[in-house]
CSV table of C-alpha atoms in Angstrom, one decimal:
chain,number,residue,atom,x,y,z
A,1,UNK,CA,78.3,49.6,-46.1
A,2,UNK,CA,78.4,51.1,-49.6
A,3,UNK,CA,75.2,52.0,-51.4
A,4,UNK,CA,76.7,50.5,-54.5
A,5,UNK,CA,76.8,47.0,-53.0
A,6,UNK,CA,73.0,46.3,-53.2
A,7,UNK,CA,73.0,43.6,-55.8
A,8,UNK,CA,73.3,39.9,-55.1
A,9,UNK,CA,73.4,36.7,-57.1
A,10,UNK,CA,73.5,36.6,-60.9
A,11,UNK,CA,72.7,40.4,-61.1
A,12,UNK,CA,75.8,41.2,-59.1
A,13,UNK,CA,78.0,38.9,-61.3
A,14,UNK,CA,76.6,40.5,-64.5
A,15,UNK,CA,77.1,44.0,-63.1
A,16,UNK,CA,80.7,43.2,-62.0
A,17,UNK,CA,81.5,41.7,-65.4
A,18,UNK,CA,80.3,44.9,-67.0
A,19,UNK,CA,82.4,47.1,-64.7
A,20,UNK,CA,85.4,44.9,-65.5
A,21,UNK,CA,84.9,45.3,-69.2
A,22,UNK,CA,84.5,49.0,-68.8
A,23,UNK,CA,87.8,49.1,-66.9
A,24,UNK,CA,89.6,47.1,-69.6
A,25,UNK,CA,88.1,49.4,-72.2
A,26,UNK,CA,89.1,52.6,-70.3
A,27,UNK,CA,92.6,51.3,-69.9
A,28,UNK,CA,93.0,50.3,-73.5
A,29,UNK,CA,91.6,53.6,-74.8
A,30,UNK,CA,93.3,55.9,-72.3
A,31,UNK,CA,96.6,54.3,-71.4
A,32,UNK,CA,99.3,53.9,-74.0
A,33,UNK,CA,101.4,51.7,-71.6
A,34,UNK,CA,98.4,49.3,-71.3
A,35,UNK,CA,98.1,49.1,-75.1
A,36,UNK,CA,101.8,48.4,-75.4
A,37,UNK,CA,101.6,45.6,-72.8
A,38,UNK,CA,98.6,44.1,-74.7
A,39,UNK,CA,100.7,44.1,-77.8
A,40,UNK,CA,103.5,42.4,-75.9
A,41,UNK,CA,101.0,39.8,-74.6
A,42,UNK,CA,99.6,39.3,-78.2
A,43,UNK,CA,103.2,38.3,-79.3
A,44,UNK,CA,104.5,36.4,-76.2
A,45,UNK,CA,101.5,34.4,-75.2
A,46,UNK,CA,101.0,32.7,-78.6
A,47,UNK,CA,104.8,32.3,-78.9
A,48,UNK,CA,104.7,30.3,-75.7
A,49,UNK,CA,102.7,27.6,-77.4
A,50,UNK,CA,105.4,27.0,-80.0
A,51,UNK,CA,108.3,26.7,-77.6
A,52,UNK,CA,109.6,23.3,-76.5
A,53,UNK,CA,108.8,23.8,-72.8
A,54,UNK,CA,106.9,21.9,-70.2
A,55,UNK,CA,103.3,22.8,-69.4
A,56,UNK,CA,104.4,24.3,-66.1
A,57,UNK,CA,107.0,26.5,-67.8
A,58,UNK,CA,104.4,27.6,-70.4
A,59,UNK,CA,101.9,28.5,-67.7
A,60,UNK,CA,104.7,30.5,-65.9
A,61,UNK,CA,105.5,32.3,-69.2
A,62,UNK,CA,101.9,33.2,-69.7
A,63,UNK,CA,101.3,34.1,-66.0
A,64,UNK,CA,104.1,36.7,-65.9
A,65,UNK,CA,102.8,38.3,-69.0
A,66,UNK,CA,99.3,38.6,-67.5
A,67,UNK,CA,100.7,39.8,-64.2
A,68,UNK,CA,102.2,42.8,-66.0
A,69,UNK,CA,98.8,43.7,-67.4
A,70,UNK,CA,97.3,43.4,-63.9
A,71,UNK,CA,100.0,45.6,-62.4
A,72,UNK,CA,99.5,48.2,-65.2
A,73,UNK,CA,95.7,48.3,-64.4
A,74,UNK,CA,96.4,48.8,-60.7
A,75,UNK,CA,99.1,51.5,-61.5
A,76,UNK,CA,96.6,53.3,-63.8
A,77,UNK,CA,93.9,53.1,-61.1
A,78,UNK,CA,96.3,54.6,-58.5
A,79,UNK,CA,97.2,57.4,-60.9
A,80,UNK,CA,93.5,58.1,-61.7
A,81,UNK,CA,92.6,58.3,-58.1
A,82,UNK,CA,95.5,60.6,-57.3
A,83,UNK,CA,94.6,62.9,-60.2
A,84,UNK,CA,90.9,62.8,-59.1
A,85,UNK,CA,91.9,64.0,-55.6
A,86,UNK,CA,94.0,66.9,-56.9
A,87,UNK,CA,96.2,67.8,-59.9
A,88,UNK,CA,98.4,69.8,-57.5
A,89,UNK,CA,102.0,68.6,-57.1
A,90,UNK,CA,102.4,67.0,-53.7
A,91,UNK,CA,105.2,64.7,-52.4
A,92,UNK,CA,102.7,62.0,-51.3
A,93,UNK,CA,101.0,62.0,-54.7
A,94,UNK,CA,104.4,61.8,-56.4
A,95,UNK,CA,105.4,58.9,-54.1
A,96,UNK,CA,102.2,57.0,-54.9
A,97,UNK,CA,102.6,57.4,-58.7
A,98,UNK,CA,106.3,56.6,-58.5
A,99,UNK,CA,105.6,53.4,-56.5
A,100,UNK,CA,103.0,52.3,-59.1
A,101,UNK,CA,105.6,52.9,-61.8
A,102,UNK,CA,108.2,50.9,-59.8
A,103,UNK,CA,105.8,48.0,-59.5
A,104,UNK,CA,105.4,48.0,-63.2
A,105,UNK,CA,109.1,48.1,-63.7
A,106,UNK,CA,109.4,45.0,-61.5
A,107,UNK,CA,106.7,43.2,-63.4
A,108,UNK,CA,108.5,43.9,-66.7
A,109,UNK,CA,111.8,42.8,-65.2
A,110,UNK,CA,110.0,39.6,-64.1
A,111,UNK,CA,108.9,38.9,-67.6
A,112,UNK,CA,112.4,39.3,-68.9
A,113,UNK,CA,113.9,37.1,-66.1
A,114,UNK,CA,111.3,34.3,-66.4
A,115,UNK,CA,111.4,34.2,-70.2
A,116,UNK,CA,115.2,34.3,-70.1
A,117,UNK,CA,115.6,31.5,-67.5
A,118,UNK,CA,113.0,29.3,-69.3
A,119,UNK,CA,114.5,29.8,-72.7
A,120,UNK,CA,118.1,29.5,-71.7
């Protein structure tokens, strides 16, 4: 059991919320790709409210945008962990970082496909 898991109840929820906000702040300050995705979300999510689409389609348009942010956060976390372990070039480190990048590519492709299908 981790020594960092000692809190319960409301204190745990407050701590977890703070850690989450710290993570969002770190991603926004330190990751250009995350800032670019935030900008894309700032444009696309409000746009979804002006489109003549069903509520389910609108929810899907918003969900794929948010999913890309989630994937970028996970990709950045993997990269940070790999870099923390070692900055030395290693095939396994490269694979891990490349797989995170591939996941983001698929998330961005999904945005394009879903928005394209819903709008066309």
